[in-house]
Each structure stands twice: as C-alpha cells, then as structure tokens.
GROMACS .gro file of C-alpha atoms in nm:
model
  186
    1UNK     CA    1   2.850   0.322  -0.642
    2UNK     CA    2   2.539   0.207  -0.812
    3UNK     CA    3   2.462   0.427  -1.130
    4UNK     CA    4   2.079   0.563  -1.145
    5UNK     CA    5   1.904   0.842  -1.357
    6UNK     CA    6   1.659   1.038  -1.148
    7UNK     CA    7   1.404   1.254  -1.269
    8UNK     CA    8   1.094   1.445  -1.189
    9UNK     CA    9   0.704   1.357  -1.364
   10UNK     CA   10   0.493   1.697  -1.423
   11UNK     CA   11   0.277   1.504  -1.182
   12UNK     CA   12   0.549   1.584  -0.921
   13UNK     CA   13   0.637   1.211  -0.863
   14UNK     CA   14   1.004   1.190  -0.815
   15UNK     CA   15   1.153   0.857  -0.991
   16UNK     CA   16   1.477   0.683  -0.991
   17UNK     CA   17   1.581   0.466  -1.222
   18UNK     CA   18   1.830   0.196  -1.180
   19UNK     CA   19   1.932  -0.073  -1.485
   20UNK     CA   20   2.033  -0.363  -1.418
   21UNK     CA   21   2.077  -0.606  -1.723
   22UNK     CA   22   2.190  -0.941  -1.542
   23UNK     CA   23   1.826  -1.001  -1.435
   24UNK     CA   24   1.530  -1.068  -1.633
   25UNK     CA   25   1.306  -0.915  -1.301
   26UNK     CA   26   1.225  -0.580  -1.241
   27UNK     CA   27   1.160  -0.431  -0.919
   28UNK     CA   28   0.901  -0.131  -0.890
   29UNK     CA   29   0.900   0.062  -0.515
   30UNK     CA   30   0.722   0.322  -0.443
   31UNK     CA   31   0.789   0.523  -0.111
   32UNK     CA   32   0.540   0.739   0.082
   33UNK     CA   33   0.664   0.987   0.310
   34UNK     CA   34   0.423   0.888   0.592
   35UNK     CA   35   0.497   0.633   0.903
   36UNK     CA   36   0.400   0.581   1.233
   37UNK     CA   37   0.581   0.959   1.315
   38UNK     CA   38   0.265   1.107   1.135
   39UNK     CA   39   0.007   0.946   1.432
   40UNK     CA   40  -0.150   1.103   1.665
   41UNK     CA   41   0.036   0.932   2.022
   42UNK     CA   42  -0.302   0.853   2.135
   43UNK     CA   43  -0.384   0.672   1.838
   44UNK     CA   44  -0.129   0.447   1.736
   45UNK     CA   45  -0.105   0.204   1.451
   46UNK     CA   46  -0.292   0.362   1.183
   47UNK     CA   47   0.000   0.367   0.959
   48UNK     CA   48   0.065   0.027   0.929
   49UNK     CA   49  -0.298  -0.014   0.865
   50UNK     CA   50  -0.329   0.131   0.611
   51UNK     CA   51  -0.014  -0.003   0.479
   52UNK     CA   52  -0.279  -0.319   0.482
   53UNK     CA   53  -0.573  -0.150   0.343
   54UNK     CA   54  -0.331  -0.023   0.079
   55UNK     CA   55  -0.351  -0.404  -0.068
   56UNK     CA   56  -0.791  -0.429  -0.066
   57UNK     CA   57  -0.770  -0.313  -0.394
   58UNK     CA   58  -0.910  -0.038  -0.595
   59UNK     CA   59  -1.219   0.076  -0.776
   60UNK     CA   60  -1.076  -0.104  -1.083
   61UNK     CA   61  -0.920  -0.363  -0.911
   62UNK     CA   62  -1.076  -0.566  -0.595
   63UNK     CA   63  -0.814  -0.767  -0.487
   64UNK     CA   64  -0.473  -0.604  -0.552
   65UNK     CA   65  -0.292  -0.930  -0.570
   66UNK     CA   66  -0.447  -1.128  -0.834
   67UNK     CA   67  -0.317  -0.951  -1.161
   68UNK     CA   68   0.015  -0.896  -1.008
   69UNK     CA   69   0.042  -1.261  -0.975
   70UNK     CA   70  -0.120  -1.372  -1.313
   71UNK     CA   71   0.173  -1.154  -1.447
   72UNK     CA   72   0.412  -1.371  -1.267
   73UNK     CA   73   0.450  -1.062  -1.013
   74UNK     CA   74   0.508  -1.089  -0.640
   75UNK     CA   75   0.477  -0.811  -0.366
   76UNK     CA   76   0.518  -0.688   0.015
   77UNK     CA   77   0.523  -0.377   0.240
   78UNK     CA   78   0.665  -0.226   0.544
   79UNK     CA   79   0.599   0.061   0.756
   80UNK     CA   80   0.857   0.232   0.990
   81UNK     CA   81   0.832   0.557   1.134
   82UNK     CA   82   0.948   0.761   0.868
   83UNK     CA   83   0.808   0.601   0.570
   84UNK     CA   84   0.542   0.348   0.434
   85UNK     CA   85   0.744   0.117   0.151
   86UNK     CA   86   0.553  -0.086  -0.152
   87UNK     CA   87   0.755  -0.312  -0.416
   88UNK     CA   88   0.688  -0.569  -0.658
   89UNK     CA   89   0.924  -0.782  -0.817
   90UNK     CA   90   0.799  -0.905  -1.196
   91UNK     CA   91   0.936  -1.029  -1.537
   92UNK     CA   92   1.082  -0.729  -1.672
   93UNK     CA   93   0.843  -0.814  -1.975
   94UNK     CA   94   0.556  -0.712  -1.734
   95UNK     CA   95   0.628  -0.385  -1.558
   96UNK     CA   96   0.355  -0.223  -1.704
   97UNK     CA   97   0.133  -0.428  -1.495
   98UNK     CA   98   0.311  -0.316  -1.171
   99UNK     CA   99   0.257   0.025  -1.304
  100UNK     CA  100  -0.072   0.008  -1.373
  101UNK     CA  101  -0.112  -0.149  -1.016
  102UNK     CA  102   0.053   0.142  -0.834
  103UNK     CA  103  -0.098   0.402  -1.021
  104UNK     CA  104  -0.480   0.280  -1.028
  105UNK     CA  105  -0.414   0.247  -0.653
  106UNK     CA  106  -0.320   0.634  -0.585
  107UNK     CA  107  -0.572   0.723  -0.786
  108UNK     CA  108  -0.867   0.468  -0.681
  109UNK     CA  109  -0.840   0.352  -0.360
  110UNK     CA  110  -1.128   0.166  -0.206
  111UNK     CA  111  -1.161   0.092   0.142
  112UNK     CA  112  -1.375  -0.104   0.242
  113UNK     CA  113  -1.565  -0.236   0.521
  114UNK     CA  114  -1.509  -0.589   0.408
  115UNK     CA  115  -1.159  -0.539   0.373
  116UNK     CA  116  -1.102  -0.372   0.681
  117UNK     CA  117  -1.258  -0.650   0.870
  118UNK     CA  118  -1.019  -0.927   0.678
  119UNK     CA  119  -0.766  -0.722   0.835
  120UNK     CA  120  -0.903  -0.690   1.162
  121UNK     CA  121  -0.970  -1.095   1.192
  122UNK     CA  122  -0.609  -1.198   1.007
  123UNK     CA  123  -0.426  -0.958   1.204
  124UNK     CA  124  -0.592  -0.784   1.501
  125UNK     CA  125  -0.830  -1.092   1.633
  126UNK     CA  126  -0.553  -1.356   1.703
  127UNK     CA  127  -0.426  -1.088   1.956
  128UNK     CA  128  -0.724  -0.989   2.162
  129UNK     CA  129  -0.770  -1.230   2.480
  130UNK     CA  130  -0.999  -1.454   2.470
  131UNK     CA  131  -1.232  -1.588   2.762
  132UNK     CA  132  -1.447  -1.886   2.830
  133UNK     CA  133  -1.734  -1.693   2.924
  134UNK     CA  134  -1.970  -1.585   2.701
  135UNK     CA  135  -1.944  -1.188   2.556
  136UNK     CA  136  -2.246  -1.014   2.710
  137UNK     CA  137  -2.514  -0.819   2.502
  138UNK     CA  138  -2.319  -0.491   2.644
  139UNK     CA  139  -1.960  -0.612   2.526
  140UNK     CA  140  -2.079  -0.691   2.205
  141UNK     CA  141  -2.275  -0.371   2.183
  142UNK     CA  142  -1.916  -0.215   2.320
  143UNK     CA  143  -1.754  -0.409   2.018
  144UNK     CA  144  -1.938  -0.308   1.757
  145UNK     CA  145  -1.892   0.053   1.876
  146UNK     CA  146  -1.533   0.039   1.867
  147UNK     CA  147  -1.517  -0.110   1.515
  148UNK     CA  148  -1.765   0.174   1.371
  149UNK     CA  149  -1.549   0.436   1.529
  150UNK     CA  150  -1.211   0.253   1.398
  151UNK     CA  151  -1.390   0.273   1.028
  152UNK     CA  152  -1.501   0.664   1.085
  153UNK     CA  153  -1.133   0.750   1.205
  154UNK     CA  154  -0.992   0.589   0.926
  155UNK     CA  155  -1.229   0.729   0.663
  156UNK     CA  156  -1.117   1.102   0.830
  157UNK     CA  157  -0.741   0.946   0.794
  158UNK     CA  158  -0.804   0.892   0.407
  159UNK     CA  159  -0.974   1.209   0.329
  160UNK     CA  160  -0.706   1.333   0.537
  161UNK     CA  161  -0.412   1.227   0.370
  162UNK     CA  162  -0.301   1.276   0.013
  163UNK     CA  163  -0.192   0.932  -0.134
  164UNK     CA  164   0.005   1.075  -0.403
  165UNK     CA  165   0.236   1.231  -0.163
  166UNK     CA  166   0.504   1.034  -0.283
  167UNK     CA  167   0.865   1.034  -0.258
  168UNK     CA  168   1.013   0.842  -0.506
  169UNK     CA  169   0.956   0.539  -0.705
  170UNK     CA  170   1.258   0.327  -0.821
  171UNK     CA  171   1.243   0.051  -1.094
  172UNK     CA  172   1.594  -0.204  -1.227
  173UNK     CA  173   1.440  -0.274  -1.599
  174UNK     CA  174   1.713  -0.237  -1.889
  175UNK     CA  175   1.579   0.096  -2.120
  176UNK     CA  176   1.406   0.189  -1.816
  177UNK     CA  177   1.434   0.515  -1.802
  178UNK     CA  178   1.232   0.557  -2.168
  179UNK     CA  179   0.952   0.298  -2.113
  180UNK     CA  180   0.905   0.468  -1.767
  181UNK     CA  181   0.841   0.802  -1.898
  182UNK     CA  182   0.579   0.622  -2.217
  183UNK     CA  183   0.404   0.492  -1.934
  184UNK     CA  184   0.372   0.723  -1.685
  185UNK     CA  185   0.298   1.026  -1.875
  186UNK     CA  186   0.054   0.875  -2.092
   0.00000   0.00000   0.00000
C-alpha cells in the first residue's frame, strides 16, 4: 500500500502527499473534477479544449511552459470524462516553481484569442478537409463566424466554470508535507 498524508487548505483544496526519497524528482498533479461528462451533447469537445487553453499561460505568465522548463521541469495533460488531469515532473529542488505555475494559473488565467487560434491551427486545422477549389467570399465569411462564436461560447464556458474547483493535488518530494503547507498558505 503506498503511504500518503492527506489534508485539507482553508482554501478548500484537498492535497495528498506522497514521499518518496529514492528520487531526486517531484511530481505535482492537480485534478479538476470536470471532463467531457460536464458538456452539453450538442457541444462536444470543450473540455479537452480547455485542457489546451489551460497551457496559454496566465496574466503573469504568457507561455506556461517556459519557466517550467528553465527549472528543468516537464509537463502534460489529459482529459477523460470524469476529470481534467495536470502534472509536472521537476527537481525536487524546484517545486516551488510548479507551485507557483499551478496556482498563478487558477488564479490568472488568460485566454486568448491568439492562443486559441494556435490551438485551432496545431490541432483542429490538420483535420478539416481540404479542397482544391478556392474558399468563396461566403465560406470564409461562414468561417470567421464560426470561430467568433467558438471564442464567445468559450468565454461563457470560463465565466462559467470555477477553476479552483479542484479535487486534489498530489506531490512525491521528501518533507513534503511541511514545505507544501509554507507554500501554499503563504
């Protein structure tokens, strides 16, 4: 059975804690309780994009990835239909930086136009069929439409939804337990 301390921030965030003193790496996840069971049927998909808008950074931060990676961080995601899942793996020595990641992104969020259309061309675009023929003034017209109401429905989405709805967050540090609760309550 592995051995883990959970407790609860006044903040409400539940955390686990899990040492784990053969590694020099520490793993920070954070779980929202929101997945593709949350979408409207007639609008599918939104959870998983914002899984990806999740990672155009924050007010503070513009692109999510760099300082992660400075601090010799890494990171991914995954969205099912119970549950949206974030974790970076970093030198223990550096889990303040994942923390300071996660946090200014609950907090600060920014979406942005730019950001959503990197996700639309890296991920959405290589999809769509593609013809020979020239797009007429009326498809394009049609095109743009359906982008500005993609970016209204997910501005209602964010507005909607309360980022710090989160489940749990688990970390594998040694004397995690104590530098967690420095951190996050100060």
């Amino acid at each position: 059975m592995i051995q883990f301390e959970k407790f609860q921030l006044d903040n409400g965030l539940k955390v686990l804690v899990h040492q784990d003193t053969s590694t020099p790496m520490a793993v920070v996840n954070v779980l929202y309780n929101v997945g593709a069971k949350d979408e409207d049927p007639a609008k599918t998909g939104f959870a998983h994009l914002f899984e990806h808008l999740m990672f155009g950074g924050s007010v503070n931060i513009p692109v999510y990835d760099e300082p992660l990676q400075r601090a010799g961080g890494e990171n991914n995601a995954y969205t099912t239909n119970d549950l949206t899942n974030y974790y970076c793996q970093i030198p223990a020595e550096n889990i303040e930086t994942a923390f300071w990641l996660e946090s200014d992104r609950m907090l600060s969020l920014a979406f942005s136009k730019k950001s959503l259309e990197d996700i639309i061309k890296r991920y959405i675009d290589p999809y769509r069929p593609t013809d020979t023929k020239e797009k007429t003034e009326k498809e394009i017209a049609r095109s743009e439409a359906e982008k500005q109401n993609l970016e209204q429905e997910i501005i209602s989405l964010r507005d909607k939804q309360n980022v710090q709805d989160i489940i749990q967050q688990t970390v594998s540090i040694p004397e995690a337990q104590t530098k967690i609760k420095q951190f996050l309550n100060s």
